[in-house]
Coordinates of C-alpha atoms in Angstrom, one line a residue:
M1 CA 203.5 36.5 135.6
I2 CA 202.5 33.3 133.9
I3 CA 199.7 30.5 134.8
Y4 CA 200.3 26.9 133.6
S5 CA 197.2 24.9 132.7
E6 CA 196.7 21.7 131.0
N7 CA 193.7 23.3 129.4
I8 CA 193.4 26.8 128.4
S9 CA 189.8 27.6 128.2
N10 CA 188.0 30.9 127.4
R11 CA 187.0 31.0 130.9
L12 CA 190.4 30.6 132.1
R13 CA 191.5 33.2 129.6
Y14 CA 189.1 35.7 130.7
V15 CA 189.5 35.5 134.4
S16 CA 193.5 35.8 134.1
E17 CA 192.6 39.1 131.7
F18 CA 190.7 40.4 134.6
V19 CA 193.5 39.5 137.4
A20 CA 195.8 41.3 135.3
S21 CA 194.2 44.2 134.9
E22 CA 193.2 44.5 138.3
L23 CA 196.7 43.8 139.8
L24 CA 199.3 44.2 136.9
N25 CA 200.3 46.7 134.2
E26 CA 200.8 43.6 132.0
R27 CA 198.9 40.7 130.4
I28 CA 199.6 37.6 132.2
T29 CA 201.2 34.6 130.1
L30 CA 199.1 31.3 129.7
T31 CA 200.9 28.3 128.7
N32 CA 200.5 24.3 128.6
D33 CA 204.1 23.9 128.2
K34 CA 205.8 22.9 131.5
E35 CA 209.4 23.5 130.4
V36 CA 208.1 27.2 129.5
F37 CA 206.4 27.2 132.6
S38 CA 209.9 25.8 134.5
H39 CA 212.1 28.6 133.0
H40 CA 210.0 31.5 133.4
I41 CA 211.5 34.1 135.5
G42 CA 209.0 35.9 138.0
I43 CA 205.8 35.0 139.5
K44 CA 204.5 31.2 138.2
I45 CA 201.1 30.0 139.2
N46 CA 200.6 26.2 138.8
Y47 CA 196.9 25.9 137.7
S48 CA 196.8 22.2 137.9
Q49 CA 196.4 19.1 139.8
H50 CA 200.3 18.4 140.4
K51 CA 203.1 20.4 141.4
I52 CA 205.7 21.3 138.9
A53 CA 208.4 23.4 140.2
D54 CA 209.6 24.2 143.7
D55 CA 209.2 28.0 143.3
E56 CA 205.5 27.9 142.1
F57 CA 202.2 29.2 143.7
H58 CA 199.9 26.1 143.4
I59 CA 196.3 26.7 142.9
L60 CA 194.1 23.4 142.8
P61 CA 191.5 24.0 140.2
H62 CA 187.8 23.6 140.4
P63 CA 186.3 21.9 137.1
L64 CA 184.4 25.0 136.4
L65 CA 186.7 26.5 134.3
F66 CA 187.2 23.8 132.0
E67 CA 183.7 23.2 131.3
N68 CA 181.7 24.5 128.2
Y69 CA 178.3 24.0 129.6
I70 CA 176.0 25.8 132.3
S71 CA 174.8 23.7 135.1
T72 CA 173.8 23.9 139.2
Q73 CA 177.2 24.2 140.9
E74 CA 177.7 22.7 144.5
I75 CA 178.3 25.9 146.6
K76 CA 179.3 25.5 149.9
C77 CA 180.7 28.9 151.5
T78 CA 183.4 28.8 154.9
E79 CA 184.9 31.5 156.4
V80 CA 188.5 31.7 156.2
E81 CA 190.6 34.6 158.0
G82 CA 187.4 36.5 158.2
R83 CA 186.9 36.1 154.2
K84 CA 183.8 34.2 152.7
V85 CA 185.4 31.6 150.3
F86 CA 184.0 28.8 147.9
F87 CA 185.2 26.3 145.6
Q88 CA 187.6 25.2 148.5
A89 CA 190.7 23.1 147.6
Q90 CA 192.2 20.5 150.0
G91 CA 196.0 21.0 149.2
G92 CA 198.1 23.7 147.4
D93 CA 199.2 27.2 148.4
L94 CA 195.7 28.6 148.4
H95 CA 192.4 27.4 150.1
F96 CA 190.1 27.9 147.4
D97 CA 190.0 28.1 143.7
I98 CA 190.2 32.0 143.2
F99 CA 190.1 31.9 139.5
A100 CA 187.0 29.7 139.1
A101 CA 185.3 31.6 142.4
I102 CA 185.9 35.0 140.5
F103 CA 184.5 33.8 137.0
Y104 CA 181.5 32.4 138.9
L105 CA 180.5 35.8 140.2
L106 CA 181.5 38.0 137.6
S107 CA 180.0 36.0 134.7
R108 CA 176.6 36.1 136.8
Y109 CA 176.5 32.5 136.7
E110 CA 173.5 31.9 138.8
E111 CA 171.5 34.3 136.8
Y112 CA 171.7 31.9 133.9
L113 CA 170.5 29.1 136.0
P114 CA 166.5 28.6 136.5
H115 CA 165.1 31.0 139.1
Q116 CA 161.7 32.9 139.9
K117 CA 161.7 36.4 138.6
D118 CA 160.6 39.2 140.8
E119 CA 157.7 41.4 139.6
Y120 CA 159.5 43.2 137.3
G121 CA 160.9 40.3 135.5
R122 CA 164.4 40.7 137.3
F123 CA 167.0 38.2 138.7
P124 CA 165.7 38.7 142.7
H125 CA 168.8 39.6 144.6
T126 CA 167.2 37.2 147.4
A127 CA 168.6 34.1 144.6
S128 CA 172.0 35.5 144.9
I129 CA 174.6 33.2 146.6
A130 CA 175.9 36.6 148.1
C131 CA 172.4 37.5 149.8
K132 CA 172.4 33.8 150.9
E133 CA 175.5 33.9 152.5
G134 CA 175.5 37.3 153.4
F135 CA 178.4 39.1 151.6
L136 CA 176.0 41.0 149.3
H137 CA 177.6 44.5 151.2
M138 CA 181.1 43.7 150.1
P139 CA 183.6 43.8 147.2
L140 CA 184.2 40.1 148.0
I141 CA 186.5 39.9 145.0
N142 CA 188.5 42.8 145.7
Y143 CA 189.5 41.5 149.1
W144 CA 190.3 38.2 147.6
L145 CA 192.6 40.1 145.2
D146 CA 194.0 41.9 147.8
D147 CA 195.0 38.7 149.9
F148 CA 196.0 36.9 146.9
K149 CA 198.4 39.7 145.8
V150 CA 200.3 39.5 149.5
L151 CA 200.6 35.6 149.0
L152 CA 202.2 35.9 145.6
Q153 CA 204.6 38.8 147.0
K154 CA 205.6 36.6 149.4
K155 CA 206.8 33.9 146.9
D156 CA 208.5 36.9 145.1
P157 CA 209.4 40.0 147.3
T158 CA 210.9 41.9 144.2
F159 CA 207.8 41.5 141.9
H160 CA 206.0 45.0 141.8
F161 CA 202.1 44.7 141.5
H162 CA 200.0 47.7 139.8
H163 CA 198.8 50.3 142.0
K164 CA 195.2 51.1 141.8
S165 CA 193.8 54.2 142.7
F166 CA 190.4 54.9 144.4
S167 CA 187.7 56.5 142.1
F168 CA 184.1 57.9 142.5
L169 CA 181.8 58.2 139.5
P170 CA 178.6 60.1 140.3
T171 CA 175.9 59.2 138.1
Y172 CA 171.9 60.1 137.3
D173 CA 169.1 58.7 135.9
I174 CA 167.1 61.6 134.5
D175 CA 163.6 59.8 134.1
M176 CA 161.3 63.0 134.4
A177 CA 163.6 66.2 133.8
W178 CA 160.9 68.4 135.2
K179 CA 157.8 68.1 137.5
Y180 CA 155.6 70.4 135.9
K181 CA 157.1 72.1 133.2
H182 CA 157.3 71.0 129.2
K183 CA 154.7 68.1 129.8
G184 CA 152.2 69.9 127.7
F185 CA 148.7 71.7 128.3
W186 CA 146.4 68.6 128.3
R187 CA 149.1 66.7 130.7
N188 CA 149.3 69.3 133.0
I189 CA 145.4 69.9 133.4
G190 CA 145.3 65.9 134.1
S191 CA 147.7 66.0 136.6
G192 CA 146.1 69.2 138.3
F193 CA 142.6 67.8 138.2
K194 CA 144.3 64.4 139.8
S195 CA 145.6 66.7 142.6
I196 CA 142.4 68.2 143.3
L197 CA 140.4 64.9 143.6
K198 CA 143.1 63.6 146.2
K199 CA 142.7 66.9 147.8
E200 CA 146.6 67.5 147.1
R201 CA 146.3 71.1 147.3
P202 CA 149.7 72.1 148.0
N203 CA 150.9 70.3 145.1
F204 CA 148.0 71.9 142.8
S205 CA 149.3 75.3 143.9
E206 CA 152.7 74.5 143.5
R207 CA 151.8 73.4 139.9
I208 CA 150.3 76.9 139.3
A209 CA 153.1 78.8 140.3
V210 CA 155.8 77.0 138.3
M211 CA 153.5 77.3 135.2
R212 CA 153.3 80.9 135.8
E213 CA 157.0 81.1 136.5
S214 CA 157.0 82.7 139.7
K215 CA 158.4 79.3 141.1
K216 CA 161.3 76.8 140.0
D217 CA 160.3 73.6 139.0
P218 CA 161.1 71.3 142.0
Y219 CA 162.9 68.6 139.6
D220 CA 165.1 71.3 138.2
I221 CA 168.1 71.1 140.1
Y222 CA 170.8 71.1 137.3
E223 CA 172.3 74.1 138.1
W224 CA 172.8 73.0 141.9
L225 CA 174.5 69.8 140.4
D226 CA 176.8 71.7 138.2
A227 CA 178.0 74.1 141.3
L228 CA 178.2 70.7 143.4
H229 CA 180.4 68.7 140.5
L230 CA 182.7 72.2 139.9
Y231 CA 183.4 72.2 143.8
C232 CA 184.3 68.6 143.9
R233 CA 186.3 68.6 140.7
M234 CA 183.9 65.4 139.5
K235 CA 183.0 64.4 135.8
P236 CA 179.0 63.6 136.1
Y237 CA 177.1 60.6 134.2
Y238 CA 173.7 61.5 133.3
F239 CA 171.8 58.5 131.5
F240 CA 168.3 60.1 130.0
L241 CA 165.0 58.5 129.2
V242 CA 164.1 59.5 126.1
A243 CA 160.8 56.9 125.1
E244 CA 159.1 58.5 122.2
E245 CA 155.9 57.1 123.8
Q246 CA 155.0 57.3 127.5
K247 CA 153.4 54.6 128.9
A248 CA 153.9 52.2 131.7
Y249 CA 156.9 52.9 133.9
D250 CA 157.9 55.4 131.0
K251 CA 156.7 58.8 131.7
N252 CA 159.5 61.0 130.9
I253 CA 159.2 64.1 128.7
P254 CA 159.0 63.1 124.9
P255 CA 162.5 63.9 123.1
S256 CA 160.8 65.8 120.6
N257 CA 160.4 68.8 123.2
E258 CA 162.6 71.4 122.4
Q259 CA 163.5 72.3 126.2
L260 CA 164.4 68.7 126.7
Q261 CA 166.9 68.7 123.9
Q262 CA 168.4 71.6 125.2
L263 CA 168.6 69.9 128.8
I264 CA 170.6 67.1 127.1
A265 CA 172.8 68.9 124.7
Y266 CA 173.7 71.0 127.5
H267 CA 174.9 68.3 129.7
S268 CA 176.8 66.4 126.8
G269 CA 179.0 69.6 126.8
R270 CA 179.8 69.2 130.4
G271 CA 179.6 65.5 131.1
V272 CA 179.0 62.2 129.5
V273 CA 175.3 61.4 128.6
G274 CA 174.0 58.0 128.2
I275 CA 171.0 56.5 127.2
H276 CA 168.6 55.0 129.7
P277 CA 166.7 52.3 127.7
S278 CA 163.0 52.5 128.0
W279 CA 160.9 49.6 129.6
Q280 CA 159.2 49.2 126.6
S281 CA 162.4 48.6 125.0
G282 CA 162.9 45.4 127.3
D283 CA 159.7 43.8 125.6
D284 CA 160.7 45.3 121.9
P285 CA 164.4 45.4 121.7
R286 CA 163.8 47.8 118.1
L287 CA 163.2 50.4 120.3
I288 CA 166.7 50.5 121.7
K289 CA 168.2 51.9 118.6
Q290 CA 165.3 54.3 118.1
E291 CA 166.2 56.0 121.5
I292 CA 169.8 56.0 120.9
G293 CA 169.1 57.7 117.8
W294 CA 167.2 60.5 119.5
L295 CA 170.2 60.7 121.8
E296 CA 172.6 61.0 119.2
F297 CA 170.7 63.6 116.9
I298 CA 170.1 65.9 120.0
T299 CA 173.8 65.6 121.2
G300 CA 175.6 65.4 117.8
K301 CA 177.7 62.5 119.3
K302 CA 178.1 58.7 119.1
V303 CA 176.1 57.1 122.4
K304 CA 178.2 54.5 124.0
H305 CA 177.1 54.6 127.6
S306 CA 174.0 52.9 128.7
R307 CA 171.8 52.3 131.7
Q308 CA 168.5 50.1 132.2
H309 CA 165.3 51.9 133.4
Y310 CA 164.6 49.8 136.4
I311 CA 167.7 48.1 136.2
R312 CA 165.5 45.6 134.0
F313 CA 167.7 43.3 132.4
T314 CA 168.1 39.8 131.6
L315 CA 171.1 37.5 130.9
P316 CA 172.3 37.2 127.7
G317 CA 169.5 38.8 126.1
T318 CA 169.7 42.5 127.0
F319 CA 173.5 42.9 127.1
R320 CA 173.4 41.0 123.4
E321 CA 171.4 43.9 122.3
L322 CA 173.3 46.8 123.8
I323 CA 176.2 45.4 121.8
H324 CA 174.0 45.3 118.6
A325 CA 173.1 48.9 119.2
G326 CA 176.6 50.1 119.6
I327 CA 176.8 50.2 123.4
E328 CA 180.4 49.9 124.5
K329 CA 180.0 50.7 128.4
D330 CA 176.8 49.7 130.3
F331 CA 176.2 51.0 134.3
S332 CA 173.3 48.6 134.9
M333 CA 175.1 46.1 136.8
G334 CA 173.4 46.0 140.3
Y335 CA 170.2 45.4 141.7
G336 CA 166.9 47.4 141.3
S337 CA 165.7 46.2 144.8
T338 CA 168.6 46.2 147.0
N339 CA 171.9 47.9 147.3
G340 CA 175.2 46.4 147.3
F341 CA 177.7 44.6 145.2
R342 CA 175.4 42.5 142.5
A343 CA 178.8 41.1 141.0
S344 CA 180.8 41.0 144.4
V345 CA 183.3 43.6 142.9
A346 CA 183.9 47.2 143.0
S347 CA 185.8 47.3 139.5
S348 CA 184.5 47.5 135.9
F349 CA 185.0 44.1 134.1
Y350 CA 183.9 42.9 130.7
W351 CA 181.0 41.1 130.3
Y352 CA 181.3 37.4 129.3
D353 CA 178.5 35.6 127.0
L354 CA 178.2 32.4 129.3
E355 CA 176.0 31.0 126.7
R356 CA 178.2 31.5 123.6
E357 CA 181.4 30.9 125.9
V358 CA 183.0 34.2 124.6
S359 CA 184.2 37.3 126.5
T360 CA 182.7 40.5 125.1
D361 CA 183.5 44.1 124.3
L362 CA 180.8 45.2 126.4
L363 CA 182.6 47.0 129.8
L364 CA 180.1 47.0 132.6
Y365 CA 180.3 49.6 135.6
P366 CA 179.0 48.1 138.8
F367 CA 177.3 50.7 141.3
C368 CA 176.5 49.8 144.9
F369 CA 174.1 52.6 146.0
M370 CA 171.0 53.7 144.1
D371 CA 168.5 56.3 146.0
A372 CA 165.6 54.7 145.2
N373 CA 166.8 51.5 146.8
A374 CA 167.7 53.1 150.2
Y375 CA 164.2 55.2 150.1
F376 CA 161.5 52.6 148.8
E377 CA 163.1 49.3 149.4
E378 CA 165.3 49.4 152.3
K379 CA 163.0 51.9 153.7
L380 CA 166.1 54.0 155.2
T381 CA 166.2 57.4 156.7
P382 CA 168.4 60.1 155.3
H383 CA 171.1 59.3 158.1
Q384 CA 170.8 55.9 157.6
A385 CA 171.1 55.9 153.8
F386 CA 174.2 58.1 154.9
N387 CA 175.8 55.7 156.8
E388 CA 175.3 53.0 154.1
L389 CA 177.1 55.1 151.9
M390 CA 179.9 55.3 153.9
N391 CA 180.4 51.8 154.5
Y392 CA 180.6 51.2 150.9
Y393 CA 183.0 54.3 150.5
Y394 CA 185.4 52.9 153.5
Q395 CA 185.4 49.6 151.9
I396 CA 185.8 50.4 148.2
K397 CA 188.7 52.7 149.4
K398 CA 190.4 50.5 151.4
V399 CA 190.8 48.1 148.1
N400 CA 191.3 51.1 145.9
G401 CA 188.4 50.3 143.9
M402 CA 185.7 52.0 141.7
M403 CA 182.3 53.2 143.6
I404 CA 179.5 54.4 141.9
T405 CA 176.4 55.7 143.1
I406 CA 172.8 56.5 141.3
W407 CA 170.7 59.3 142.1
H408 CA 167.7 60.7 140.2
N409 CA 167.0 64.2 140.0
N410 CA 163.4 63.9 142.3
F411 CA 165.4 63.0 145.1
L412 CA 167.8 65.4 145.2
S413 CA 164.8 68.1 144.3
T414 CA 163.5 71.0 146.5
D415 CA 160.5 69.1 147.5
K416 CA 160.2 68.9 151.1
Q417 CA 159.5 64.9 150.9
F418 CA 163.4 64.6 149.6
S419 CA 165.2 67.9 151.1
A420 CA 166.9 65.8 153.6
W421 CA 168.4 63.4 150.9
R422 CA 169.3 66.4 149.1
D423 CA 171.8 67.7 151.9
M424 CA 172.6 64.4 152.7
Y425 CA 174.1 63.8 149.7
E426 CA 175.8 67.4 149.3
I427 CA 177.1 66.4 152.9
F428 CA 178.7 63.0 151.4
L429 CA 180.2 64.5 148.2
K430 CA 181.8 67.6 149.9
E431 CA 182.9 66.3 153.5
E432 CA 183.6 63.0 152.8
V433 CA 184.5 61.7 149.1
Y434 CA 186.0 65.1 148.0
W435 CA 188.3 65.9 151.2
D436 CA 189.2 62.6 152.0
S437 CA 190.2 61.5 148.5

């Protein structure tokens, strides 16, 4: 496949590489030479204002990919054949500039524009075009590419596209490894008195039983998860919070704790262990390297994976800090306030640093569902959350995308408050994802 453009910009190169990764087994050739374009054997995409060859696929370009600055874009969505589109074109073989639209969503262009942050200092999902136009809950880019592939194949029925397979990645954030155990004498005494003052007698009794080892800690669900993953033949990803100082939203067990170290080392041998950068590291980036250092000391492995605590990140600062710290794959691309597709895609993609106008080596893995969003933000029952999960599952399965979910060990615990959520997750993995994949 070849694309002709009068101007081969970094933005166009970035989008072409993403499209190639989704549709082809090879790179797309970019050229500004009309003769080279005209004599190419195979699919020819003309990304310019004027036609060149009779057998080309013509896309009229929006100016976005040829700009080297950030400015407010005029976005007007319309619906064509059941799909929301923007950057519409009057003419050509496609009703909109698919390359510019993909770039706008993947680069998170709108997050660089002025906006009112939420209470946690994050970009609010309500400010996104996906939320405003009603496509937050679908992997729109994947649908666009499927439609695009059909149109291209009509131009050249002999052309063979790369067939991607559906994949499911179960991921877990371990903010607090145990509910009662291994927190130290004074921390347990203080929490115990709080339970008494709040008249939470069952919690106090449970705490005593766990400390006497007559009852298992409710958050200790790791053997159960191991059995579940083994049954479903899945490779889990665990992100551990290892802040040295416990304050604000960082209430983890200290990384110096021997039992926590054993737990992390155990999971490192059975799956992928990544860093869950603390809330404090958002204010002091130097802490990221310290926390990664702890995790590397415990596992004896280089830490390459990360996901932000509370999904707290800002562009471009947070991702630059992760790259600087040696992170290669980040799993934070989603919202901490609702479920859905933040970048409108169910595929991994490289982060584009919009301020520096360069594609980076940081590979982003977008998630579509998080238990805390369903429970605290969307106020769903376990049954309703199951339906939401299945909606995402069927959509992503349809486009052979990558489905990533986030669960916390407390939501999968034996606490009565969350027992139905635990049961729901087991049903989802065993009866849906496993048997139908």
